[in-house]
Structures are given as C-alpha cells and as structure tokens.
C-alpha cells in the first residue's frame, strides 16, 4: 500500500507539472516559439530592436552606410562586380523596349515613329538613349537600392520639333532628409519624401550632395520625379541595395582567399633538416663554428653529409585542396541571393550540359521575369506615360483614351538551337503554343518578323531566287502528331 501511495503521488505531481507547462505554452509566446527563448542567441538585443522598426525608421539609420559599402564592393571586389554585371545583363540586356498598343493600328504606327526618334536621345544631354538609362538604373538598384530621375521640359527642344521632356539621372543622395518646411495637415515627410495620408508621394526634397556649404533644399513635385526601387515592405519609401544580403559572404570569401595566399607565401620557403645518429647536442651557432657536424645551408648550397646522416626537405600544401569547395559554397550563396546563376560569377562552363543549361535558364527566368517586368514599367513605361501628350502632338493623333503598351525585353537565348527550334515547331504543330508566343520569347514581334519574311521572299523572287522555308515553319502532318512509329525491324517487309 505504501508503494502504491508513492506511485499515485508521483503520477499526480507529473500531471500538475504538465498542466503548468501547458498553461505557460498557451499563455506565453516564449513557450510557443523556441526561437524566442532568451538563451538562444539568434539575434542580439540591438538586432531585435532593429527588427521591430518600420522600413523607413530602419533606412534612416542604415542606408547611407549600406550604400557606401555596396558601392565600394562593386568598385573594388571582382565577385561583387561580376554579380552586379550579371544581374544587369540578364534583366536589361540590350534594353527593355516598348511598343504602343492603344488598339488602333494607325495611331500605334504614328506614335511608334515619334517614340523611336524620341528615346534615341531622351536624356538631358540628348546623347543617351533610354536603354542606357535603364542599364544605369538597374545598376543603381543593385548598389544603392533605388534610381532617381528628374524630368525637365526644355523649350529649345520644342522649338526644333522635338519632344521637350528630358531625363536627368540623379544619384539617390540627392534626396535629402533636411526638410525646412513643416508638414501640413495630413502630410508627413519620411526620408526626404512628402507623402499623403495614404503613403503616396507628393513632393521630393532635393539637394546637391556635392555642395560643401549648407544650402537650401529644393521642393520638387512628384510629377517631375521618377523614383523606383524594389518595394519589400508596406509603406516603404526608400530602397535597400540588392547587394546587402551578400556583403558578409563576399567579405568571407575575401578573407578565405587572403588567408590561403598568406599561408602559401609563408610556406614557400623550403625547410631542410639533417638527421644524424652520431652526435649529441646540435650546433646552435649561425656559422657552424663548433665541432658538431650540423651546419647551416644557404640558397644554392650543397649539404655535406657524414656517415649515418640523412637530409629531409619540408614542402607546403597551400593553397589547400579544399579552398575550391569552400569558395563554391560561398559563391553559391552570393549567386542565389542575387538571383543569378553561379556561372555569371565564375564564367566556367566546363561541367555544363544541355539539361543543366536549360534548367538554369528556366529557373533564372522564373526569378528575373518579375524584376524585369517591374523595371520596364518603372523606367521606359513611366517615361512613355509622361511623354505621351507630347508624342501625340508630334504624331498628329488624338490623345488615346486608354494608355496601353507592350514591353519587349531581350529574348531568351537558345541553349541548343537545333533542339530548341525543333521543340518550338512541334509545339506550334500540336497546337500547344503560337508563333507570337515563340517569337516573343526570343524578344521579337511576330508581325515584324512576318513582314520582313514577306519582303525577303518578294526580293528573292524578283531576282529569280527561291527561299525554301518549308522545313522551318510548316506544321507537321496530322498523322504524325501523337503517332507511335514502330521500330525498323517491326516494319512489314515487301514481297520479293
């Protein structure tokens, strides 16, 4: 009986402890999430305070230093430079083009002609095209987190029959936090940008950062500013550099390479030891003046060995054989964070094949297509909206009721042209895709391609030439779609 009472008493204590732990788990968030246990040093106290800040509060204290670090890395570090250039090449390439698409072919054609003439020199100097500005904007987003354009109207351009709207690219440091005017009712200022009660920009406070003396800031209305950044948090007013997550990894890679190089230099000197069993204490003098047979050996000297002596040379093994694996891990983190393939950092295709290259292209397109779409609308799309009234005047067409356009980025390159073209032809023949979709994937317009093909065939016929394109654009016979062809040895044989 005493043993049973002790057992029941122990069971009761267990249930009381379990009830207490359950209450702590339900009522306390620390018990519900192990990561919130104070003993786990996942975030320091300062990091926890920073994590509770809003995007604008965090950027007010951190962005200037982050921009300085990212710009220095892109300027001095080859890995950071390769990552930025690879991202710019895949997102922008030769340029994200724009095609008017207002639903009227005549209006579209006239606007297209005026638009092409305008974007060839739309910057303030009249010498840079919109595609050069797109490339610079993407590079600014990677290193500074945002791009900034100020739109200016130059009357002298209108006098010579040109669109007077010009783009003046500015560095994001032009947006100053020194706001001399007190915010009015319903308007707040966050990081040099006046926003309304809904967070929409109203005006920007600009100041030349090259001015050494304190000067007055200039208030510029938002209609004269094009400000773009990748918005990752709600009501975020400033962008963070895309290089931010990889700063530590790039520094670790540099430390690894420096350590291996220092070790290799230290170990480059060959050490020689003479082993002997016929004497006692070694000679400790530098010139070998004692009777001990040990001696110093200079560069190019010949060692004189006595009986029962042996000479051993020590070599080094640095850089270590594992450095490539460590570097590969670090560079894998860098490329994944930057949304590019590691081959953009290494330019090494020794282990590539068709399957890996195609998988890499598909994954890269999934990651970069949203970024490319956003950048196109934020740069060339926004400029088209602002310049459309001037374009309509030059083209002699009414202002469209619906502002619409199509973005035409660079096409996806072929991995294996024979396989890729064969797959496109089979897909069109099977009704799984269209000419428009396949040509658009290569960065083209099917209507322009067909018009050019018609012109080429007409010119060839005029010269008595024949262009045979049946193997490239003719659909497969209906009997071949989905038809299973038996092996050659199962074919019926003709009677002799």
Short mmCIF file of C-alpha atoms in Angstrom, two decimals:
data_model
loop_
_atom_site.label_atom_id
_atom_site.label_comp_id
_atom_site.label_asym_id
_atom_site.label_seq_id
_atom_site.Cartn_x
_atom_site.Cartn_y
_atom_site.Cartn_z
CA UNK A 1 0.00 0.00 0.00
CA UNK A 2 2.82 2.39 0.81
CA UNK A 3 4.36 1.67 -2.59
CA UNK A 4 1.06 2.36 -4.36
CA UNK A 5 0.56 5.64 -2.48
CA UNK A 6 4.04 6.76 -3.56
CA UNK A 7 3.28 5.82 -7.15
CA UNK A 8 -0.02 7.75 -7.20
CA UNK A 9 1.69 10.72 -5.55
CA UNK A 10 4.32 10.72 -8.31
CA UNK A 11 1.66 10.48 -11.04
CA UNK A 12 -0.23 13.43 -9.53
CA UNK A 13 2.93 15.50 -9.46
CA UNK A 14 3.54 14.71 -13.12
CA UNK A 15 0.08 15.90 -14.17
CA UNK A 16 0.43 19.10 -12.15
CA UNK A 17 3.75 19.84 -13.86
CA UNK A 18 2.26 19.08 -17.27
CA UNK A 19 -0.68 21.41 -16.60
CA UNK A 20 1.69 24.18 -15.56
CA UNK A 21 3.81 23.73 -18.71
CA UNK A 22 0.71 23.71 -20.93
CA UNK A 23 -0.55 26.95 -19.41
CA UNK A 24 2.83 28.56 -19.97
CA UNK A 25 2.84 27.36 -23.56
CA UNK A 26 -0.64 28.67 -24.30
CA UNK A 27 -0.40 31.94 -22.41
CA UNK A 28 3.23 32.83 -23.12
CA UNK A 29 4.60 33.38 -26.63
CA UNK A 30 8.10 32.40 -25.50
CA UNK A 31 6.90 28.94 -24.70
CA UNK A 32 5.16 28.68 -28.07
CA UNK A 33 8.22 29.55 -30.15
CA UNK A 34 11.56 28.05 -29.24
CA UNK A 35 13.36 30.75 -31.21
CA UNK A 36 12.16 33.33 -28.66
CA UNK A 37 13.96 31.59 -25.81
CA UNK A 38 16.39 34.20 -24.39
CA UNK A 39 19.10 31.53 -24.11
CA UNK A 40 19.19 31.16 -27.91
CA UNK A 41 21.45 33.92 -29.25
CA UNK A 42 19.93 34.08 -32.72
CA UNK A 43 19.54 37.87 -32.62
CA UNK A 44 21.33 40.27 -30.38
CA UNK A 45 19.44 42.89 -28.39
CA UNK A 46 20.27 45.54 -30.98
CA UNK A 47 19.15 43.30 -33.82
CA UNK A 48 15.86 42.61 -32.09
CA UNK A 49 15.22 46.33 -31.69
CA UNK A 50 16.06 46.88 -35.36
CA UNK A 51 13.72 44.07 -36.38
CA UNK A 52 10.82 45.90 -34.71
CA UNK A 53 11.45 49.14 -36.65
CA UNK A 54 9.49 50.17 -39.70
CA UNK A 55 11.15 50.20 -43.10
CA UNK A 56 11.56 53.99 -43.02
CA UNK A 57 12.96 54.02 -39.47
CA UNK A 58 15.48 51.36 -40.38
CA UNK A 59 16.57 53.06 -43.59
CA UNK A 60 17.07 56.40 -41.83
CA UNK A 61 19.94 54.98 -39.76
CA UNK A 62 21.39 52.28 -42.02
CA UNK A 63 21.04 53.19 -45.70
CA UNK A 64 23.92 55.70 -46.01
CA UNK A 65 26.44 53.20 -44.64
CA UNK A 66 24.99 50.31 -46.67
CA UNK A 67 25.23 52.31 -49.89
CA UNK A 68 28.86 53.21 -49.16
CA UNK A 69 29.78 49.57 -48.51
CA UNK A 70 27.93 48.23 -51.56
CA UNK A 71 29.41 50.82 -53.89
CA UNK A 72 32.90 50.10 -52.61
CA UNK A 73 32.39 46.37 -53.15
CA UNK A 74 31.11 46.89 -56.68
CA UNK A 75 34.07 49.16 -57.38
CA UNK A 76 36.86 47.04 -55.84
CA UNK A 77 35.68 43.43 -55.47
CA UNK A 78 35.59 41.19 -58.58
CA UNK A 79 32.86 38.94 -57.19
CA UNK A 80 30.55 41.88 -56.43
CA UNK A 81 31.28 43.41 -59.84
CA UNK A 82 30.51 40.11 -61.59
CA UNK A 83 27.26 39.72 -59.64
CA UNK A 84 26.06 43.23 -60.50
CA UNK A 85 27.04 42.99 -64.16
CA UNK A 86 25.43 39.56 -64.45
CA UNK A 87 22.18 40.87 -62.95
CA UNK A 88 22.17 43.90 -65.28
CA UNK A 89 22.87 41.70 -68.29
CA UNK A 90 20.01 39.30 -67.51
CA UNK A 91 17.43 41.91 -66.51
CA UNK A 92 18.16 44.67 -69.03
CA UNK A 93 20.46 43.16 -71.64
CA UNK A 94 20.46 45.37 -74.71
CA UNK A 95 17.39 47.18 -73.38
CA UNK A 96 13.73 46.70 -72.49
CA UNK A 97 11.85 48.10 -75.48
CA UNK A 98 8.26 49.39 -75.60
CA UNK A 99 5.62 49.09 -78.27
CA UNK A 100 2.49 51.32 -78.28
CA UNK A 101 -0.67 49.21 -78.10
CA UNK A 102 -3.72 51.51 -77.99
CA UNK A 103 -6.00 49.34 -80.11
CA UNK A 104 -5.66 51.40 -83.31
CA UNK A 105 -3.01 50.33 -85.81
CA UNK A 106 -2.73 53.76 -87.42
CA UNK A 107 -2.30 55.56 -84.09
CA UNK A 108 0.16 52.93 -82.91
CA UNK A 109 2.26 53.28 -86.06
CA UNK A 110 2.45 57.09 -85.87
CA UNK A 111 3.22 57.03 -82.15
CA UNK A 112 5.85 54.35 -82.70
CA UNK A 113 7.68 56.53 -85.20
CA UNK A 114 7.70 59.56 -82.87
CA UNK A 115 8.62 57.38 -79.90
CA UNK A 116 11.64 55.76 -81.56
CA UNK A 117 13.02 59.16 -82.54
CA UNK A 118 12.49 60.47 -79.02
CA UNK A 119 14.09 57.67 -76.96
CA UNK A 120 17.28 57.72 -79.04
CA UNK A 121 18.41 60.81 -77.07
CA UNK A 122 15.91 61.38 -74.27
CA UNK A 123 18.38 62.35 -71.54
CA UNK A 124 19.27 65.93 -70.69
CA UNK A 125 22.32 65.89 -72.96
CA UNK A 126 20.44 64.44 -75.91
CA UNK A 127 23.12 61.75 -76.39
CA UNK A 128 21.98 58.84 -74.25
CA UNK A 129 19.14 56.51 -75.15
CA UNK A 130 16.52 55.11 -72.83
CA UNK A 131 18.31 51.75 -72.91
CA UNK A 132 21.48 53.27 -71.46
CA UNK A 133 19.36 54.88 -68.74
CA UNK A 134 17.71 51.51 -67.98
CA UNK A 135 21.12 49.90 -67.55
CA UNK A 136 22.26 52.64 -65.20
CA UNK A 137 19.00 52.43 -63.23
CA UNK A 138 19.41 48.67 -62.70
CA UNK A 139 23.00 49.14 -61.57
CA UNK A 140 21.88 51.83 -59.10
CA UNK A 141 19.23 49.48 -57.71
CA UNK A 142 21.86 46.80 -57.12
CA UNK A 143 24.38 49.09 -55.42
CA UNK A 144 22.22 51.88 -53.93
CA UNK A 145 18.76 50.29 -53.76
CA UNK A 146 16.96 52.81 -55.96
CA UNK A 147 17.19 55.04 -59.01
CA UNK A 148 16.15 58.67 -59.32
CA UNK A 149 15.22 60.61 -62.45
CA UNK A 150 14.16 64.23 -62.62
CA UNK A 151 12.10 65.19 -65.66
CA UNK A 152 12.78 68.59 -67.18
CA UNK A 153 10.97 70.40 -70.00
CA UNK A 154 13.36 72.22 -72.36
CA UNK A 155 11.60 74.79 -74.58
CA UNK A 156 14.52 74.83 -77.05
CA UNK A 157 13.71 71.26 -77.98
CA UNK A 158 10.12 72.09 -78.73
CA UNK A 159 11.26 74.91 -81.00
CA UNK A 160 13.03 72.43 -83.29
CA UNK A 161 10.13 69.96 -83.36
CA UNK A 162 11.36 67.55 -80.67
CA UNK A 163 9.76 66.24 -77.51
CA UNK A 164 10.79 68.78 -74.83
CA UNK A 165 10.65 66.28 -71.95
CA UNK A 166 14.16 65.18 -70.87
CA UNK A 167 15.51 62.80 -68.26
CA UNK A 168 18.13 63.98 -65.76
CA UNK A 169 19.54 60.94 -63.87
CA UNK A 170 20.47 61.73 -60.28
CA UNK A 171 22.08 59.72 -57.52
CA UNK A 172 19.77 58.84 -54.67
CA UNK A 173 21.84 61.02 -52.29
CA UNK A 174 20.09 64.00 -53.87
CA UNK A 175 17.03 63.14 -51.77
CA UNK A 176 17.81 64.95 -48.54
CA UNK A 177 16.30 64.49 -45.13
CA UNK A 178 16.64 68.22 -44.42
CA UNK A 179 13.09 69.43 -44.83
CA UNK A 180 12.82 73.12 -43.86
CA UNK A 181 9.06 73.29 -44.24
CA UNK A 182 6.86 71.80 -41.53
CA UNK A 183 4.45 69.15 -42.83
CA UNK A 184 0.94 70.42 -43.34
CA UNK A 185 -2.20 68.74 -42.13
CA UNK A 186 -2.43 65.18 -43.47
CA UNK A 187 1.08 65.26 -44.97
CA UNK A 188 4.12 63.60 -43.46
CA UNK A 189 7.77 63.57 -44.51
CA UNK A 190 9.64 60.29 -44.49
CA UNK A 191 13.25 60.13 -45.66
CA UNK A 192 13.01 63.36 -47.67
CA UNK A 193 9.72 62.45 -49.38
CA UNK A 194 6.41 64.11 -48.62
CA UNK A 195 3.57 61.60 -48.63
CA UNK A 196 -0.15 61.97 -48.14
CA UNK A 197 -2.26 60.10 -45.64
CA UNK A 198 -2.24 57.04 -47.93
CA UNK A 199 1.53 56.97 -48.36
CA UNK A 200 1.53 58.35 -51.92
CA UNK A 201 4.44 60.68 -52.77
CA UNK A 202 3.51 64.35 -53.13
CA UNK A 203 6.92 66.00 -53.37
CA UNK A 204 10.63 65.30 -53.03
CA UNK A 205 13.20 67.41 -51.22
CA UNK A 206 16.37 67.55 -53.33
CA UNK A 207 19.78 68.96 -52.53
CA UNK A 208 23.06 68.68 -54.40
CA UNK A 209 25.29 66.37 -52.30
CA UNK A 210 28.42 67.86 -53.89
CA UNK A 211 27.73 71.23 -52.25
CA UNK A 212 30.20 71.59 -49.39
CA UNK A 213 28.43 74.51 -47.75
CA UNK A 214 25.00 74.22 -46.28
CA UNK A 215 22.43 75.21 -48.86
CA UNK A 216 18.70 75.26 -49.08
CA UNK A 217 16.81 72.17 -50.22
CA UNK A 218 14.50 72.38 -53.19
CA UNK A 219 10.98 71.03 -53.11
CA UNK A 220 10.12 69.24 -56.36
CA UNK A 221 6.63 67.96 -57.00
CA UNK A 222 6.28 64.22 -57.59
CA UNK A 223 5.06 64.73 -61.17
CA UNK A 224 8.62 65.80 -62.09
CA UNK A 225 10.28 62.80 -60.42
CA UNK A 226 10.63 59.15 -61.39
CA UNK A 227 11.76 57.24 -58.32
CA UNK A 228 11.99 53.45 -58.46
CA UNK A 229 13.01 50.75 -56.02
CA UNK A 230 12.01 47.19 -55.19
CA UNK A 231 9.34 47.51 -52.54
CA UNK A 232 9.70 44.72 -49.98
CA UNK A 233 7.74 46.19 -47.07
CA UNK A 234 4.49 48.11 -46.74
CA UNK A 235 4.72 51.92 -46.93
CA UNK A 236 8.43 51.68 -47.74
CA UNK A 237 9.74 54.96 -49.18
CA UNK A 238 13.40 54.11 -49.88
CA UNK A 239 15.03 51.05 -51.38
CA UNK A 240 17.80 48.90 -49.97
CA UNK A 241 20.71 47.74 -52.15
CA UNK A 242 20.40 44.28 -53.62
CA UNK A 243 23.98 43.61 -52.50
CA UNK A 244 23.04 43.94 -48.81
CA UNK A 245 22.47 40.23 -48.06
CA UNK A 246 25.79 39.19 -49.65
CA UNK A 247 28.11 41.74 -48.04
CA UNK A 248 29.15 39.26 -45.34
CA UNK A 249 29.61 36.38 -47.78
CA UNK A 250 31.77 38.49 -50.09
CA UNK A 251 33.91 39.55 -47.12
CA UNK A 252 34.24 35.90 -46.02
CA UNK A 253 35.36 34.87 -49.48
CA UNK A 254 37.96 37.61 -49.47
CA UNK A 255 39.21 36.57 -46.03
CA UNK A 256 39.47 32.94 -47.19
CA UNK A 257 41.49 33.81 -50.27
CA UNK A 258 43.76 36.19 -48.33
CA UNK A 259 44.42 33.57 -45.66
CA UNK A 260 45.35 30.95 -48.24
CA UNK A 261 47.64 33.35 -50.07
CA UNK A 262 49.41 34.35 -46.86
CA UNK A 263 49.83 30.69 -45.93
CA UNK A 264 51.25 29.92 -49.36
CA UNK A 265 53.76 32.76 -49.08
CA UNK A 266 54.78 31.67 -45.58
CA UNK A 267 55.20 28.06 -46.64
CA UNK A 268 57.00 28.90 -49.87
CA UNK A 269 60.41 28.71 -48.14
CA UNK A 270 61.68 25.12 -48.20
CA UNK A 271 62.98 23.89 -44.85
CA UNK A 272 65.79 21.32 -44.73
CA UNK A 273 66.63 19.12 -41.74
CA UNK A 274 69.66 16.85 -41.43
CA UNK A 275 69.08 13.78 -39.30
CA UNK A 276 72.11 12.28 -37.56
CA UNK A 277 72.68 9.49 -35.03
CA UNK A 278 76.42 10.02 -34.47
CA UNK A 279 76.49 13.14 -32.30
CA UNK A 280 74.86 14.68 -29.30
CA UNK A 281 73.92 18.35 -28.91
CA UNK A 282 73.32 20.33 -32.10
CA UNK A 283 75.34 23.32 -33.15
CA UNK A 284 73.47 26.46 -32.09
CA UNK A 285 75.77 28.91 -33.83
CA UNK A 286 74.87 30.54 -37.11
CA UNK A 287 78.13 29.78 -38.89
CA UNK A 288 78.81 26.26 -37.64
CA UNK A 289 81.99 27.05 -35.66
CA UNK A 290 81.67 24.18 -33.19
CA UNK A 291 82.74 20.60 -33.71
CA UNK A 292 79.15 19.47 -34.14
CA UNK A 293 78.59 18.25 -37.72
CA UNK A 294 75.29 20.18 -38.11
CA UNK A 295 75.64 23.19 -40.42
CA UNK A 296 73.60 25.99 -41.98
CA UNK A 297 72.77 25.64 -45.67
CA UNK A 298 72.34 28.77 -47.77
CA UNK A 299 70.49 29.23 -51.04
CA UNK A 300 72.08 27.01 -53.67
CA UNK A 301 74.49 25.40 -51.18
CA UNK A 302 75.40 21.73 -51.16
CA UNK A 303 74.96 19.85 -47.90
CA UNK A 304 77.87 17.71 -46.77
CA UNK A 305 76.58 14.56 -45.13
CA UNK A 306 78.54 12.46 -42.69
CA UNK A 307 78.05 8.77 -42.07
CA UNK A 308 74.64 7.84 -40.56
CA UNK A 309 73.13 11.19 -41.62
CA UNK A 310 70.05 11.82 -43.76
CA UNK A 311 68.57 15.03 -45.21
CA UNK A 312 64.83 15.79 -45.34
CA UNK A 313 63.12 18.71 -47.10
CA UNK A 314 59.75 20.04 -45.93
CA UNK A 315 57.32 21.29 -48.58
CA UNK A 316 53.94 23.06 -48.25
CA UNK A 317 50.48 22.18 -49.43
CA UNK A 318 48.93 25.64 -49.67
CA UNK A 319 46.64 26.76 -51.11
CA UNK A 320 44.67 23.87 -49.67
CA UNK A 321 42.80 21.49 -51.92
CA UNK A 322 39.51 22.30 -50.15
CA UNK A 323 39.55 26.01 -50.90
CA UNK A 324 37.60 25.49 -54.11
CA UNK A 325 34.81 23.69 -52.27
CA UNK A 326 34.59 26.45 -49.64
CA UNK A 327 34.63 29.15 -52.30
CA UNK A 328 31.94 27.30 -54.23
CA UNK A 329 29.68 27.28 -51.17
CA UNK A 330 30.18 30.99 -50.56
CA UNK A 331 29.68 31.89 -54.21
CA UNK A 332 26.57 29.72 -54.31
CA UNK A 333 25.04 31.81 -51.51
CA UNK A 334 26.03 35.02 -53.32
CA UNK A 335 24.56 33.99 -56.67
CA UNK A 336 21.34 32.65 -55.10
CA UNK A 337 20.74 35.88 -53.20
CA UNK A 338 21.42 37.97 -56.31
CA UNK A 339 19.02 35.78 -58.34
CA UNK A 340 21.65 34.85 -60.90
CA UNK A 341 23.41 31.63 -61.76
CA UNK A 342 26.85 30.93 -60.31
CA UNK A 343 28.23 30.74 -63.83
CA UNK A 344 27.85 34.53 -64.00
CA UNK A 345 30.44 34.75 -61.22
CA UNK A 346 32.85 32.12 -62.49
CA UNK A 347 32.29 32.11 -66.28
CA UNK A 348 33.04 28.37 -66.02
CA UNK A 349 31.09 26.06 -68.33
CA UNK A 350 33.33 23.01 -68.03
CA UNK A 351 30.63 20.98 -66.23
CA UNK A 352 27.65 22.33 -68.20
CA UNK A 353 25.45 20.27 -70.49
CA UNK A 354 22.20 20.85 -72.31
CA UNK A 355 19.99 19.74 -69.43
CA UNK A 356 21.76 21.82 -66.79
CA UNK A 357 21.87 24.92 -69.01
CA UNK A 358 18.20 24.62 -69.89
CA UNK A 359 17.21 24.11 -66.24
CA UNK A 360 19.34 27.12 -65.31
CA UNK A 361 17.62 29.26 -67.97
CA UNK A 362 14.16 28.20 -66.77
CA UNK A 363 14.93 28.91 -63.11
CA UNK A 364 16.58 32.24 -63.94
CA UNK A 365 13.56 33.28 -65.98
CA UNK A 366 11.19 32.49 -63.10
CA UNK A 367 13.29 34.59 -60.73
CA UNK A 368 14.10 37.51 -63.00
CA UNK A 369 10.91 37.86 -65.06
CA UNK A 370 9.04 39.73 -62.25
CA UNK A 371 12.03 42.01 -61.68
CA UNK A 372 12.38 42.67 -65.40
CA UNK A 373 8.64 43.41 -65.71
CA UNK A 374 8.73 45.83 -62.79
CA UNK A 375 11.83 47.62 -64.06
CA UNK A 376 10.32 48.02 -67.52
CA UNK A 377 7.17 49.65 -66.16
CA UNK A 378 9.16 51.81 -63.72
CA UNK A 379 11.56 53.16 -66.36
CA UNK A 380 10.53 53.11 -70.01
CA UNK A 381 6.86 52.59 -69.19
CA UNK A 382 6.72 55.58 -66.85
CA UNK A 383 8.59 57.75 -69.34
CA UNK A 384 6.12 56.77 -72.07
CA UNK A 385 3.20 57.82 -69.88
CA UNK A 386 4.77 61.20 -69.14
CA UNK A 387 5.82 61.85 -72.75
CA UNK A 388 2.63 60.61 -74.44
CA UNK A 389 0.93 64.06 -74.68
CA UNK A 390 3.97 65.48 -76.49
CA UNK A 391 4.19 62.41 -78.73
CA UNK A 392 0.55 62.79 -79.76
CA UNK A 393 1.17 66.41 -80.77
CA UNK A 394 4.18 65.48 -82.89
CA UNK A 395 2.42 62.47 -84.45
CA UNK A 396 -0.76 64.44 -85.16
CA UNK A 397 -3.05 61.95 -83.39
CA UNK A 398 -5.58 62.47 -80.61
CA UNK A 399 -4.68 61.52 -77.08
CA UNK A 400 -5.72 57.88 -76.61
CA UNK A 401 -8.42 57.23 -74.08
CA UNK A 402 -6.58 54.14 -72.91
CA UNK A 403 -2.84 54.29 -72.30
CA UNK A 404 -1.52 50.86 -73.19
CA UNK A 405 1.78 49.46 -74.33
CA UNK A 406 3.72 46.22 -74.53
CA UNK A 407 7.14 45.64 -73.07
CA UNK A 408 9.63 43.89 -75.34
CA UNK A 409 12.64 42.68 -73.33
CA UNK A 410 15.53 40.71 -74.71
CA UNK A 411 14.61 37.19 -75.69
CA UNK A 412 15.82 34.03 -74.01
CA UNK A 413 18.86 32.76 -75.93
CA UNK A 414 18.94 29.29 -77.42
CA UNK A 415 20.83 26.63 -75.50
CA UNK A 416 20.89 24.20 -78.41
CA UNK A 417 19.38 25.90 -81.49
CA UNK A 418 18.50 22.61 -83.21
CA UNK A 419 16.67 21.17 -80.19
CA UNK A 420 15.01 24.46 -79.22
CA UNK A 421 13.75 25.22 -82.75
CA UNK A 422 12.53 21.65 -83.18
CA UNK A 423 10.64 21.89 -79.89
CA UNK A 424 9.04 25.20 -80.93
CA UNK A 425 7.98 23.79 -84.31
CA UNK A 426 6.49 20.69 -82.69
CA UNK A 427 4.65 22.79 -80.13
CA UNK A 428 3.11 25.01 -82.83
CA UNK A 429 2.13 21.94 -84.88
CA UNK A 430 0.49 20.31 -81.88
CA UNK A 431 -1.44 23.47 -81.02
CA UNK A 432 0.31 23.90 -77.67
CA UNK A 433 1.82 27.30 -78.49
CA UNK A 434 1.69 30.01 -81.15
CA UNK A 435 4.08 31.86 -83.44
CA UNK A 436 3.50 35.01 -81.43
CA UNK A 437 4.49 33.34 -78.16
CA UNK A 438 7.58 31.65 -79.56
CA UNK A 439 8.86 34.76 -81.34
CA UNK A 440 8.14 36.92 -78.27
CA UNK A 441 10.26 34.52 -76.17
CA UNK A 442 13.18 35.49 -78.42
CA UNK A 443 12.49 39.20 -77.98
CA UNK A 444 10.75 39.77 -81.32
CA UNK A 445 7.38 40.81 -82.71
CA UNK A 446 5.78 38.18 -84.92
CA UNK A 447 4.20 40.80 -87.15
CA UNK A 448 7.54 42.41 -87.88
CA UNK A 449 9.11 39.00 -88.46
CA UNK A 450 6.41 38.02 -90.95
CA UNK A 451 6.59 41.40 -92.71
CA UNK A 452 10.35 41.02 -93.05
CA UNK A 453 9.96 37.46 -94.33
CA UNK A 454 7.46 38.67 -96.95
CA UNK A 455 9.85 41.41 -98.10
CA UNK A 456 12.74 38.97 -98.33
CA UNK A 457 10.72 36.47 -100.35
CA UNK A 458 9.48 39.21 -102.69
CA UNK A 459 13.03 40.46 -103.28
CA UNK A 460 14.27 36.92 -103.80
CA UNK A 461 11.55 36.18 -106.37
CA UNK A 462 12.37 39.41 -108.19
CA UNK A 463 15.96 38.17 -108.51
CA UNK A 464 14.88 34.71 -109.59
CA UNK A 465 15.80 33.07 -106.27
CA UNK A 466 13.79 30.59 -104.27
CA UNK A 467 13.75 30.60 -100.47
CA UNK A 468 12.71 27.19 -99.15
CA UNK A 469 11.32 27.60 -95.63
CA UNK A 470 9.13 24.52 -95.56
CA UNK A 471 11.42 22.76 -93.08
CA UNK A 472 11.28 25.63 -90.59
CA UNK A 473 7.70 26.84 -90.48
CA UNK A 474 5.48 24.16 -91.98
CA UNK A 475 3.33 22.30 -89.42
CA UNK A 476 3.77 18.58 -89.08
CA UNK A 477 1.24 16.34 -90.85
CA UNK A 478 -1.73 15.47 -88.72
CA UNK A 479 -0.90 11.79 -88.96
CA UNK A 480 2.46 12.39 -87.27
CA UNK A 481 1.10 14.17 -84.20
CA UNK A 482 0.97 11.64 -81.40
CA UNK A 483 1.66 8.76 -83.77
CA UNK A 484 3.86 5.97 -82.43
CA UNK A 485 6.29 4.77 -85.09
CA UNK A 486 7.19 1.08 -84.71
CA UNK A 487 10.85 0.05 -84.71
CA UNK A 488 12.54 -0.58 -88.02
CA UNK A 489 12.70 -4.34 -87.51
CA UNK A 490 8.93 -4.47 -86.99
CA UNK A 491 8.14 -2.84 -90.33
CA UNK A 492 6.33 -5.10 -92.80
CA UNK A 493 8.63 -6.41 -95.48
CA UNK A 494 7.77 -6.12 -99.15
CA UNK A 495 7.22 -9.32 -101.07
CA UNK A 496 10.11 -10.40 -103.14
#
